Short mmCIF file of C-alpha atoms in Angstrom, two decimals:
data_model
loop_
_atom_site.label_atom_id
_atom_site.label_comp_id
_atom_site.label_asym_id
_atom_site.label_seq_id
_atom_site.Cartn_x
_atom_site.Cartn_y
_atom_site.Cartn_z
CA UNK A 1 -61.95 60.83 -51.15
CA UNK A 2 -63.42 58.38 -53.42
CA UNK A 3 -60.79 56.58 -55.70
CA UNK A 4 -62.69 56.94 -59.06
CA UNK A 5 -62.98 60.59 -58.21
CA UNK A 6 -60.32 60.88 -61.37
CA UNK A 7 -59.38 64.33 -62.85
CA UNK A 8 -60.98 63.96 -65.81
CA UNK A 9 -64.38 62.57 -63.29
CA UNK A 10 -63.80 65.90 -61.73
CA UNK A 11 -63.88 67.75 -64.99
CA UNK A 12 -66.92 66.07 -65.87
CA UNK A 13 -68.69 66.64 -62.38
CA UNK A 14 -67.44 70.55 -62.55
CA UNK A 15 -68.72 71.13 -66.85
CA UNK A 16 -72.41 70.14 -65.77
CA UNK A 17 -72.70 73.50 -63.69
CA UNK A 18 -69.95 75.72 -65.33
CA UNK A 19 -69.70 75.99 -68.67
CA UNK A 20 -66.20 76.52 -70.09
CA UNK A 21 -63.35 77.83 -68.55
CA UNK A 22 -61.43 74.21 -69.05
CA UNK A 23 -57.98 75.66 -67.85
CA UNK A 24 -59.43 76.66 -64.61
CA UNK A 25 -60.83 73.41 -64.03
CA UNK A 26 -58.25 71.06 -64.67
CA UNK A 27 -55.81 72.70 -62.52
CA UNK A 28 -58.44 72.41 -59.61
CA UNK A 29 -59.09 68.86 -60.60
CA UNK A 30 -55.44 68.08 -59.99
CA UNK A 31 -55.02 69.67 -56.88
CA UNK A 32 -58.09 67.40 -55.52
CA UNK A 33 -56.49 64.31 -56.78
CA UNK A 34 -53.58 64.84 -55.65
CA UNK A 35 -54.63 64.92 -52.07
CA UNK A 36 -55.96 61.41 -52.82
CA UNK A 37 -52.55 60.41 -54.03
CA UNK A 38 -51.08 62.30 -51.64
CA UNK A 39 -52.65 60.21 -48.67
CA UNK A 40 -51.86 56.70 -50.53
CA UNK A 41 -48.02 57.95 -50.19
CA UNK A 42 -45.31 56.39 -47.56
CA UNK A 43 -46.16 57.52 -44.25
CA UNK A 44 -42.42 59.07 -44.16
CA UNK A 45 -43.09 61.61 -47.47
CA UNK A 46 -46.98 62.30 -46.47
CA UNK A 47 -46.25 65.66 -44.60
CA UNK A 48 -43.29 66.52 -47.19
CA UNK A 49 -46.14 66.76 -49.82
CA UNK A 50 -47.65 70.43 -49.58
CA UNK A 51 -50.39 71.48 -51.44
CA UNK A 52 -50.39 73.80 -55.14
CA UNK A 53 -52.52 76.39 -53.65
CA UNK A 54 -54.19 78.23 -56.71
CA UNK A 55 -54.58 81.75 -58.26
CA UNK A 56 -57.76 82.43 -60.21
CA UNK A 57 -57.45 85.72 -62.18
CA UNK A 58 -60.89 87.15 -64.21
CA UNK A 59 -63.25 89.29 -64.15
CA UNK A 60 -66.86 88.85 -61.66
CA UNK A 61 -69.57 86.33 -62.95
CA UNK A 62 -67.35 84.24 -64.63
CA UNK A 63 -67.39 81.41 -62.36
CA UNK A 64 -64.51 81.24 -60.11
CA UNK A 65 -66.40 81.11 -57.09
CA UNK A 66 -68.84 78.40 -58.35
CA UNK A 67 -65.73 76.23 -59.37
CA UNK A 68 -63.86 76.20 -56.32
CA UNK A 69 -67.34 75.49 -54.48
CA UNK A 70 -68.48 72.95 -56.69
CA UNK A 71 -64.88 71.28 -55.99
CA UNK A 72 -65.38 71.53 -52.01
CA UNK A 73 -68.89 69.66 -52.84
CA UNK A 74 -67.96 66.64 -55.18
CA UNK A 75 -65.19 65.74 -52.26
CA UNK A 76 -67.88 66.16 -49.45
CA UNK A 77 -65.31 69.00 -48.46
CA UNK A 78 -65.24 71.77 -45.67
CA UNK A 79 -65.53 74.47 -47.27
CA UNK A 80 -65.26 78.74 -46.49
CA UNK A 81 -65.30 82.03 -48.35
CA UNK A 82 -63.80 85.06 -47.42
CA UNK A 83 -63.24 88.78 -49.45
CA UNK A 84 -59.91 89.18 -48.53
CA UNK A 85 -61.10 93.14 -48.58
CA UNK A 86 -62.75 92.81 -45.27
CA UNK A 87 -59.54 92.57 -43.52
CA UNK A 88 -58.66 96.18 -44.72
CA UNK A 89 -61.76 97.66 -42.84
CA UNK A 90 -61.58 99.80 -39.96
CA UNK A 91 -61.02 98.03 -36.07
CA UNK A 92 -59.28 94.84 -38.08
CA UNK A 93 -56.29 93.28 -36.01
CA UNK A 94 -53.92 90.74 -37.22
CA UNK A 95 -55.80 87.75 -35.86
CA UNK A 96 -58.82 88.23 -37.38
CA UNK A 97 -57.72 86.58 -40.41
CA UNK A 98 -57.78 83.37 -38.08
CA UNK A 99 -61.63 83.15 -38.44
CA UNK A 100 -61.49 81.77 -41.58
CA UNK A 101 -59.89 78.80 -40.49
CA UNK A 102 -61.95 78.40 -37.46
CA UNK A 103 -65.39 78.73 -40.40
CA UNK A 104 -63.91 75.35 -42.06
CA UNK A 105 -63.71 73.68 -38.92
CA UNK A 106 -67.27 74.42 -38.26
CA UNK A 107 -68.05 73.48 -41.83
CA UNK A 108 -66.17 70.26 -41.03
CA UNK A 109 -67.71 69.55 -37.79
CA UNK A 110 -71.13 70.16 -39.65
CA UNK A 111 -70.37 67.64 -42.16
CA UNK A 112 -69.42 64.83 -39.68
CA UNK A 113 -72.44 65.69 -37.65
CA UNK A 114 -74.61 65.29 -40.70
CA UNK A 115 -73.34 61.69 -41.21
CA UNK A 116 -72.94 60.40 -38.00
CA UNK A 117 -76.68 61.66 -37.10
CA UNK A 118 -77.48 59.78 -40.76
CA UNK A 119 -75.63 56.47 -39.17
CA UNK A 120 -77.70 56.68 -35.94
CA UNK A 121 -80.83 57.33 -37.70
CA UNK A 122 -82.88 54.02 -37.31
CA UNK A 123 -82.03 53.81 -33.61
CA UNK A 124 -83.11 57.36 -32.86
CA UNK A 125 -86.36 56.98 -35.12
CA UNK A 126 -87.27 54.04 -32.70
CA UNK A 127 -86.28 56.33 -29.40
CA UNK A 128 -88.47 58.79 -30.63
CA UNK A 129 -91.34 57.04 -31.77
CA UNK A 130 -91.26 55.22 -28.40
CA UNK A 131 -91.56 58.55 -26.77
CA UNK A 132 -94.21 59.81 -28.67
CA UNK A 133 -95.98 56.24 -27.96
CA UNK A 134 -95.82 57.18 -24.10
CA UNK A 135 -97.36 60.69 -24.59
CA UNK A 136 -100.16 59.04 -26.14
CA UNK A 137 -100.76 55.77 -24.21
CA UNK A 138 -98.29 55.28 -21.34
CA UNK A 139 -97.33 52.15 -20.19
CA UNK A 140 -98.94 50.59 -17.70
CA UNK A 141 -96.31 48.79 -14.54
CA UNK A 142 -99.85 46.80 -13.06
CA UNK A 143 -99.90 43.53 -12.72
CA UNK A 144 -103.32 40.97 -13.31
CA UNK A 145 -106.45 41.98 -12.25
CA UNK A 146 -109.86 39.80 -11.16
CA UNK A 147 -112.98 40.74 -13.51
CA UNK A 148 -116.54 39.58 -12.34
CA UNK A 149 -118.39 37.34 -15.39
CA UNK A 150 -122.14 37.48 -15.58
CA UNK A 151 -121.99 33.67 -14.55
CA UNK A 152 -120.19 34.76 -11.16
CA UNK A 153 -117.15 32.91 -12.18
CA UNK A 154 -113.69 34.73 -11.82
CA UNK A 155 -111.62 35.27 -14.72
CA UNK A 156 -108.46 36.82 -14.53
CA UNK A 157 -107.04 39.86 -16.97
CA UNK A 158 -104.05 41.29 -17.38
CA UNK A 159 -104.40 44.95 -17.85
CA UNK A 160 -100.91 45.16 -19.07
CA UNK A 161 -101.28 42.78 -22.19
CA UNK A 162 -104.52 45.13 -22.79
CA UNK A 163 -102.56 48.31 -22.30
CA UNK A 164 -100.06 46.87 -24.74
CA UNK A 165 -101.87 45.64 -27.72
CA UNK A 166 -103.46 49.41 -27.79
CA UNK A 167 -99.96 50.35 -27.55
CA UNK A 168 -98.97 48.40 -30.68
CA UNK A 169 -102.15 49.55 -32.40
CA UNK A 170 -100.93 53.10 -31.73
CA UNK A 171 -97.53 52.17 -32.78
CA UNK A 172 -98.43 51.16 -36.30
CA UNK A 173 -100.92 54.47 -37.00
CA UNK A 174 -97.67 56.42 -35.95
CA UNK A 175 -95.73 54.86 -38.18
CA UNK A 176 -98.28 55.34 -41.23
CA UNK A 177 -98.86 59.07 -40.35
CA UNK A 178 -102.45 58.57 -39.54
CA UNK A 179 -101.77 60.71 -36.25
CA UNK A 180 -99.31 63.47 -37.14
CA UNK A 181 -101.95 66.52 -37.05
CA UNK A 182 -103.10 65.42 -33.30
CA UNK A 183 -101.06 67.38 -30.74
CA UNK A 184 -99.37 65.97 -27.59
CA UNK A 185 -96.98 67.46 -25.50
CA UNK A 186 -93.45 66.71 -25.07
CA UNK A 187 -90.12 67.70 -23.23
CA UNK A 188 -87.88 70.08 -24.86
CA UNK A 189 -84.10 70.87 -23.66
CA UNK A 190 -82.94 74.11 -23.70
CA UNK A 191 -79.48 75.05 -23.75
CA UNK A 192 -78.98 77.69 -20.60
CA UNK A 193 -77.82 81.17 -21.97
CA UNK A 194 -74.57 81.92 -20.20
CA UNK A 195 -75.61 85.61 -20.95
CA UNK A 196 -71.72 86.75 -20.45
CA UNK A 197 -70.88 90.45 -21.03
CA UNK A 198 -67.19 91.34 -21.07
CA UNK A 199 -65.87 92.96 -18.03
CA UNK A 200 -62.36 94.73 -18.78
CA UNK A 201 -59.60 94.21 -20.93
CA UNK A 202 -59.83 92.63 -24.23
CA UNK A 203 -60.39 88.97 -24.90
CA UNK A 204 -59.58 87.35 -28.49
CA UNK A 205 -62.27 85.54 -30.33
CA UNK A 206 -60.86 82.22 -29.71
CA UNK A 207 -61.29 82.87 -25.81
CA UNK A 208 -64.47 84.64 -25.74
CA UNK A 209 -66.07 81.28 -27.79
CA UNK A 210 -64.31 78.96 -25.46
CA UNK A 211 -65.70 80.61 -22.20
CA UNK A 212 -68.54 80.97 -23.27
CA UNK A 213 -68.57 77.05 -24.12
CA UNK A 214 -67.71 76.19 -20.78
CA UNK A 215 -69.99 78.03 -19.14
CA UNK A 216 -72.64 76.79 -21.11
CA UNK A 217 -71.77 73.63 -20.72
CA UNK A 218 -71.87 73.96 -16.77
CA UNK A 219 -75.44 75.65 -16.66
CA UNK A 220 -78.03 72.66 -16.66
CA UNK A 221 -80.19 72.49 -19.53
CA UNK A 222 -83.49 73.48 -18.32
CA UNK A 223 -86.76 71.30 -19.75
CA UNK A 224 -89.64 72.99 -21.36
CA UNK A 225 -92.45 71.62 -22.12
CA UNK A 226 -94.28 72.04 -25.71
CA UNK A 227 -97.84 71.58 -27.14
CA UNK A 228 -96.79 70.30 -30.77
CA UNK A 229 -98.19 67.85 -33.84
CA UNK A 230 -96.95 64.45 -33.82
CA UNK A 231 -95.14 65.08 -37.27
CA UNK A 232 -93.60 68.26 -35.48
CA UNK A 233 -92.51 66.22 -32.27
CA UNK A 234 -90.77 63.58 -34.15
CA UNK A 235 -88.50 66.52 -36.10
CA UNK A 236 -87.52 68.33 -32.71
CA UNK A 237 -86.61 64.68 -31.02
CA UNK A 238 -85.27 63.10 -33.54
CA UNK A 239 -82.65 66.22 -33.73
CA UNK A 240 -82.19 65.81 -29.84
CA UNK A 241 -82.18 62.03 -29.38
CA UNK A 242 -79.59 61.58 -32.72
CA UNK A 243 -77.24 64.02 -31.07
CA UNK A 244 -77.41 62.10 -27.95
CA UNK A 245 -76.45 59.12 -29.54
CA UNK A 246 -73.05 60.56 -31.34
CA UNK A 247 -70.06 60.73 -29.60
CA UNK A 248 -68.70 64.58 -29.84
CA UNK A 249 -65.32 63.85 -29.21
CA UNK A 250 -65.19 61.12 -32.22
CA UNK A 251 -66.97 63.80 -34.26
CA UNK A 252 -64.70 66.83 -33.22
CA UNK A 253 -61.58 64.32 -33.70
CA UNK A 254 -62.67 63.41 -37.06
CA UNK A 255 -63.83 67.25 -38.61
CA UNK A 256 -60.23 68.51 -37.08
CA UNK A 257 -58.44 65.69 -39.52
CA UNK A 258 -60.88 66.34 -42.14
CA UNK A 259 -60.45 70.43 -42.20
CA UNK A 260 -56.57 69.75 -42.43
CA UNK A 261 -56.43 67.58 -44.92
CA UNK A 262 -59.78 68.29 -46.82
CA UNK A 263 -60.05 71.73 -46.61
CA UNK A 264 -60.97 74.42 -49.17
CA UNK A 265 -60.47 77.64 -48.40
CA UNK A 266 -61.45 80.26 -50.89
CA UNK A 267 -60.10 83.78 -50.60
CA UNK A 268 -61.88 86.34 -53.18
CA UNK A 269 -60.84 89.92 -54.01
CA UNK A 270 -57.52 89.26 -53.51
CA UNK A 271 -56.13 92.20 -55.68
CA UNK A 272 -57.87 94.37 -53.32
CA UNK A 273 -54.89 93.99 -51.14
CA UNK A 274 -53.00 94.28 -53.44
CA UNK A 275 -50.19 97.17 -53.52
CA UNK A 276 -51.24 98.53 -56.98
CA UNK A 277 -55.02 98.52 -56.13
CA UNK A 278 -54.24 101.94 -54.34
CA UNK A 279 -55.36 104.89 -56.88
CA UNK A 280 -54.27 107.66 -54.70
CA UNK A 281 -50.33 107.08 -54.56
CA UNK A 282 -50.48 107.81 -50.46
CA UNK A 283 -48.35 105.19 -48.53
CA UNK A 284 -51.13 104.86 -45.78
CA UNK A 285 -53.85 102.43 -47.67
CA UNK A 286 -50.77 100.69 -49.13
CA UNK A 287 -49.57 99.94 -46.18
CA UNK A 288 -52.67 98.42 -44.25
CA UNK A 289 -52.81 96.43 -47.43
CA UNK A 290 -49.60 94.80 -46.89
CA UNK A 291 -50.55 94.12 -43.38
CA UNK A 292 -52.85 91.86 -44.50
CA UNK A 293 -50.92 89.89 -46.97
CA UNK A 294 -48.19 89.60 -43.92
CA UNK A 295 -50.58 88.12 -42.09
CA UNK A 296 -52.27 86.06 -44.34
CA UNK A 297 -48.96 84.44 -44.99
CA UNK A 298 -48.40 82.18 -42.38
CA UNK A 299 -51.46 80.63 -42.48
CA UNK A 300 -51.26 80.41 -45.93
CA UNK A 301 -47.89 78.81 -44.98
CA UNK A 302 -48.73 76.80 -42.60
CA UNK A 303 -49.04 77.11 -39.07
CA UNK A 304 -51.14 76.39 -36.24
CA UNK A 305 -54.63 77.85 -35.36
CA UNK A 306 -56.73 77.38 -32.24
CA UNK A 307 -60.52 76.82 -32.69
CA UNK A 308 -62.63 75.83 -29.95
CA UNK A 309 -62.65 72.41 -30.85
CA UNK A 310 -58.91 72.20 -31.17
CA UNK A 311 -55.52 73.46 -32.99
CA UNK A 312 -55.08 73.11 -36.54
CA UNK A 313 -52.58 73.03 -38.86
CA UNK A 314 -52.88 74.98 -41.87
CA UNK A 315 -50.22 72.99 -44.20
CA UNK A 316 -52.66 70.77 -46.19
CA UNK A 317 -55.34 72.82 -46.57
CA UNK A 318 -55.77 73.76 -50.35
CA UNK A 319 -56.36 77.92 -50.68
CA UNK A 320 -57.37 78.94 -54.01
CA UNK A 321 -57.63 82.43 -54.29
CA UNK A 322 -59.24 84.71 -56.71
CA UNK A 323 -59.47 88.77 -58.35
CA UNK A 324 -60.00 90.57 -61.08
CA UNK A 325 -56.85 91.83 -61.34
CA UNK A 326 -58.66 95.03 -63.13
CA UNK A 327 -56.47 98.23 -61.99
CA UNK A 328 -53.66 96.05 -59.87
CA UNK A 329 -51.50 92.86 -61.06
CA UNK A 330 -50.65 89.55 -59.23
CA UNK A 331 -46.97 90.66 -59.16
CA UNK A 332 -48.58 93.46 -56.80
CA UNK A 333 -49.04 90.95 -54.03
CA UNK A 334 -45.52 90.39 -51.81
CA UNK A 335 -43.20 88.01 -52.98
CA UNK A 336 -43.95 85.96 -50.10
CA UNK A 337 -47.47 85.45 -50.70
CA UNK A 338 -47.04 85.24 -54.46
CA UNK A 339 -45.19 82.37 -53.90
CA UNK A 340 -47.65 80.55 -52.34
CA UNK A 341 -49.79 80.43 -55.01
CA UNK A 342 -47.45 78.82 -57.61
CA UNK A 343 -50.61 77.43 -60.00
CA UNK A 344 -51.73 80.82 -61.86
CA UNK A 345 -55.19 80.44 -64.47
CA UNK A 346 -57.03 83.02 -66.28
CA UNK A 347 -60.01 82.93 -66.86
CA UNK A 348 -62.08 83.73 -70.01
CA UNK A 349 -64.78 86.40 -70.15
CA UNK A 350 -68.24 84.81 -71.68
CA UNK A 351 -69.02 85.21 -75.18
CA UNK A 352 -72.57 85.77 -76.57
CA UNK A 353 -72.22 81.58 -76.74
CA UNK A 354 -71.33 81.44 -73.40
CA UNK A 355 -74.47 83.00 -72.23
CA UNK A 356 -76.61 80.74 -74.25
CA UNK A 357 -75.40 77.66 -72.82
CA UNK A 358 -75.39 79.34 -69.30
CA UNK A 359 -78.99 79.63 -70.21
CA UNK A 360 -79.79 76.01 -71.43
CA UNK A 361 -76.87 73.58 -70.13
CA UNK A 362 -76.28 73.75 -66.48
CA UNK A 363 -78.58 71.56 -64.21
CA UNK A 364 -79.57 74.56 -62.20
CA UNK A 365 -79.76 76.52 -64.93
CA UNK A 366 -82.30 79.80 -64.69
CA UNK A 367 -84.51 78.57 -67.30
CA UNK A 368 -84.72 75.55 -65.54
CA UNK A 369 -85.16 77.32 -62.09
CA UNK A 370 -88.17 79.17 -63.27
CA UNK A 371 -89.73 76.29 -64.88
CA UNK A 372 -89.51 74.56 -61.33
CA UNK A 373 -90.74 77.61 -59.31
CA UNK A 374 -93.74 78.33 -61.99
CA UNK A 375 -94.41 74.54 -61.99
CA UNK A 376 -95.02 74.64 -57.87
CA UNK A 377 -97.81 77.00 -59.51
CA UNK A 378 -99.22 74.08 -61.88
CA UNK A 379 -98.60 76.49 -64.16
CA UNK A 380 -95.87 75.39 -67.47
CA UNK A 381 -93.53 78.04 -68.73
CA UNK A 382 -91.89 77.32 -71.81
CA UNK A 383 -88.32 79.30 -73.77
CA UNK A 384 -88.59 79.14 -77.16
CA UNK A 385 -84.53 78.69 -78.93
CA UNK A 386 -85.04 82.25 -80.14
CA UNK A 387 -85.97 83.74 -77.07
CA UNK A 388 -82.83 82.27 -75.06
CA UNK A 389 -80.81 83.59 -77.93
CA UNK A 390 -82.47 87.43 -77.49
CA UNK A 391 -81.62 86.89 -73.75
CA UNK A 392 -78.40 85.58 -74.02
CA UNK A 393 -77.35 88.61 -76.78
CA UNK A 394 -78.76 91.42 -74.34
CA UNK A 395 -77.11 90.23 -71.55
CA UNK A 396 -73.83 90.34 -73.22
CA UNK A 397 -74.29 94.06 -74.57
CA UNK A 398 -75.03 95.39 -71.20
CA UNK A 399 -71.76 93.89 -69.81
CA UNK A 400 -70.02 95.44 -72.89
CA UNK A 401 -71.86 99.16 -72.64
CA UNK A 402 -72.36 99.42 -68.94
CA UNK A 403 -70.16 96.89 -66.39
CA UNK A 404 -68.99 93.01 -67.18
CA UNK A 405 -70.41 91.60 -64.05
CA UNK A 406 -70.69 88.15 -66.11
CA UNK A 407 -73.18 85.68 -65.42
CA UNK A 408 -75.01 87.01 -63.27
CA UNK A 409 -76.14 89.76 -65.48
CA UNK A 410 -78.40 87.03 -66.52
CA UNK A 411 -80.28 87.10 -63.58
CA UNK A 412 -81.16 90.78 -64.05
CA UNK A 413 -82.63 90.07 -67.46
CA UNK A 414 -84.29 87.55 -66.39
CA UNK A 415 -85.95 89.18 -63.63
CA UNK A 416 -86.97 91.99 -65.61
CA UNK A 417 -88.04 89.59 -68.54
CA UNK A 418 -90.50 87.58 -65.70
CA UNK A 419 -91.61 89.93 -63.52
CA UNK A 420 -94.71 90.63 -64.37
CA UNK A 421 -95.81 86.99 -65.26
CA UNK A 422 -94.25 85.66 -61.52
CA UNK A 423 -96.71 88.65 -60.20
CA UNK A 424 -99.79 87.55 -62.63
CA UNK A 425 -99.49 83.95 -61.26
CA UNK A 426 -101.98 82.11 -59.91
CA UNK A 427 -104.27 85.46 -60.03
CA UNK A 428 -104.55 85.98 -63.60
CA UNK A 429 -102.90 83.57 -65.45
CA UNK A 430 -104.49 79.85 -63.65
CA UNK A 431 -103.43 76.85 -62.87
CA UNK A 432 -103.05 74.62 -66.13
CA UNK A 433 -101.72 77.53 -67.82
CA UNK A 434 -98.83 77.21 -70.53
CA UNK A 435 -96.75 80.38 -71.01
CA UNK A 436 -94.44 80.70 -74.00
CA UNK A 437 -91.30 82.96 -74.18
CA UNK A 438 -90.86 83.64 -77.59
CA UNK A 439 -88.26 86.67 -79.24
CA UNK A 440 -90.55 89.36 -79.55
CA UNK A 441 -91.66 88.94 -75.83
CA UNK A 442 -88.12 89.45 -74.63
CA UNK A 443 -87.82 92.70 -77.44
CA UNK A 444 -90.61 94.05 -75.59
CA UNK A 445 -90.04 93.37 -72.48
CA UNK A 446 -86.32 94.27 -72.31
CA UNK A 447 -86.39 97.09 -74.69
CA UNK A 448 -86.15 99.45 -71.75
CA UNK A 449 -83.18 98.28 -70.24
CA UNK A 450 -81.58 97.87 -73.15
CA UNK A 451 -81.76 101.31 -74.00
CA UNK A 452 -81.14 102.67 -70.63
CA UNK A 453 -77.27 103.15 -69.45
CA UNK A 454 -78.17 104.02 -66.27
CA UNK A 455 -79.07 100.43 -65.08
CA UNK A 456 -77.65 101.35 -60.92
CA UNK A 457 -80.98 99.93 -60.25
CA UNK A 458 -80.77 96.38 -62.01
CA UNK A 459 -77.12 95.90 -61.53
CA UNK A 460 -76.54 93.04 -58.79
#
């Protein structure tokens, strides 16, 4: 983790995609620095120092999911989501709950990947281009050769000085671009299938992946060969020849360390599981609920998980979990698991104000996601202050008169608001064209939905 990654840095990062909710994000700007601090501790305290796993309560849309994976991305963090409701579904056992764990180690092996294949990046580009070189000029292994003059006299050529300085001619219109339309052929691995079924009794997930691994791994890769573009040749090798260069074992060594101490795993709907979010009264849902939480709890904990690339330990990875808390309340949960989420924030539902800025501030705002995707168009789309206000005011009386599903209400509106125009382009309305969203556009186009309370059909 960078050093100058300070809370308040973190705050800043977080406020130019979410807009308010201030409580929520200091407490999860803490909890990353303090895994910074935590790792410039003595060696002898290091382990001591657990994690304040968090507890996001507030209603949907209103951006805890976006906060905790904005977090995982300003750290260059594994991170995994899970609905904590999925482990109440029919044919769930205990261990299933492992596979989140074993999703951030894959994140984490990803990540490493990513940057290892960036570090090896120059060397590979010249491996590949030299192979691509070969498909279109091979070398040649001759030695001199004795060419006739018209005067009779002998003169002596090397072929392979020739057959090199086309080479290096070659070599620099690769390099420009000039040849990536013309086709040559190459060699392409491919992994052998082990094409395993399972053949009695039952096998955990862990040891199906594993088995699997090794038998693919003792299959040869079988060679195919491929009529492709030069510009489509030097993406397939360059994947192939940077992975050849990385050492899996460093990678695998370093994602493992990085998904235990890195970590960021976000568990959603947890009131689901909750005890009170049973309507009926009956004991049975209740207690499939509490199943969960009992096994949630040790990895929650702490404790040790195999994945395919290795066991990992659970204790520093940061949880933050999140619900609505709508019909049940946190002191639903177990003791057990309550108490491992000691850092409790509630989160504010958005305000007419809210949806305005949600509308202008963010850098991936919507406004600012259609005027990119009608811009690929040539095409200039412009949202007049009024208009954003219309949008921002509807949005917020359908969550009031129908269901708060928060933000992303926002995208139904302004769906409906663009549909027709996204259709109309580059048919009817032509390249060079500048469309303005003013207030009575909106009025019109939105009266509809406005009106209607049965909006099934535009809810998301």
């Amino acid at each position: 983790m960078d050093k100058n990654l300070t809370p308040k840095a973190i705050v800043a990062e977080l406020d130019k995609y979410i807009i308010g909710q201030s409580d929520a994000k200091r407490n999860v700007a803490i909890a990353l620095r303090n895994r910074w601090r935590r790792m410039n501790v003595k060696e002898e305290i290091q382990g001591e120092i657990v994690p304040n796993n968090i507890l996001m309560i507030g209603a949907t849309g209103v951006g805890k999911t976006e906060i905790a994976r904005r977090l995982a991305k300003i750290d260059d963090a594994p991170f995994t989501k899970v609905e904590a409701s999925k482990f109440t579904e029919v044919g769930y056992v205990g261990r299933d709950v492992e596979s989140m764990v074993r999703d951030l180690v894959e994140q984490a092996v990803n990540i490493v990947k990513v940057r290892k294949k960036e570090e090896v990046k120059e060397r590979a580009s010249e491996i590949v281009e030299g192979i691509i070189l070969d498909s279109l000029i091979p070398p040649l292994k001759g030695a001199t050769t004795t060419v006739t003059t018209v005067d009779s006299e002998a003169e002596p050529r090397n072929d392979k000085e020739l057959n090199e300085k086309t080479r290096e001619k070659f070599r620099e219109k690769i390099r420009s671009g000039e040849l990536d339309d013309r086709k040559i052929e190459i060699n392409v691995k491919q992994a052998a299938s082990p094409g395993m079924g399972m053949i009695g009794g039952n096998m955990d997930e862990t040891s199906m992946i594993n088995l699997q691994e090794m038998l693919g791994n003792m299959l040869p890769k079988k060679n195919k060969r491929r009529k492709v573009t030069i510009a489509e040749a030097r993406k397939i090798l360059m994947e192939e020849e940077a992975s050849k260069l990385i050492d899996m074992d460093e990678v695998k060594e370093e994602a493992l360390t990085k998904a235990m101490n890195t970590g960021i795993i976000f568990i959603d709907e947890i009131d689901k599981i909750a005890s009170g979010s049973s309507s009926g009264g009956g004991k049975g849902p209740d207690v499939s609920r509490e199943g969960v939480q009992r096994d949630l709890l040790p990895i929650v904990e702490g404790s040790s998980v195999m994945t395919k690339y290795g066991v990992v330990q659970t204790d520093h990875i940061l949880f933050i979990a999140a619900g609505a808390f709508h019909v049940s309340k946190p002191s639903d949960l177990i003791p057990e698991l309550q108490g491992r989420f000691p850092i409790r924030v509630e989160l504010d539902n958005l305000s007419k104000a809210d949806f305005l800025r949600i509308l202008k501030e963010p850098k991936n705002a919507l406004t600012k996601q259609y005027e990119a995707l009608i811009g690929a168009e040539d095409v200039k789309i412009e949202f007049q202050e009024e208009a954003l206000e219309e949008l921002a005011e509807i949005a917020f009386h359908i969550n009031e008169e129908v269901e708060n599903i928060g933000a992303r209400r926002l995208h139904t509106v302004m769906s409906r608001l663009l549909n027709e125009i996204l259709f109309d382009i580059p048919d009817t309305i032509g390249p060079n064209a500048h469309v303005v969203i003013d207030k009575k556009l909106v009025q019109e186009k939105l009266q509809g939905l406005v009106k209607d309370k049965d909006l099934s059909h535009y809810i998301l």
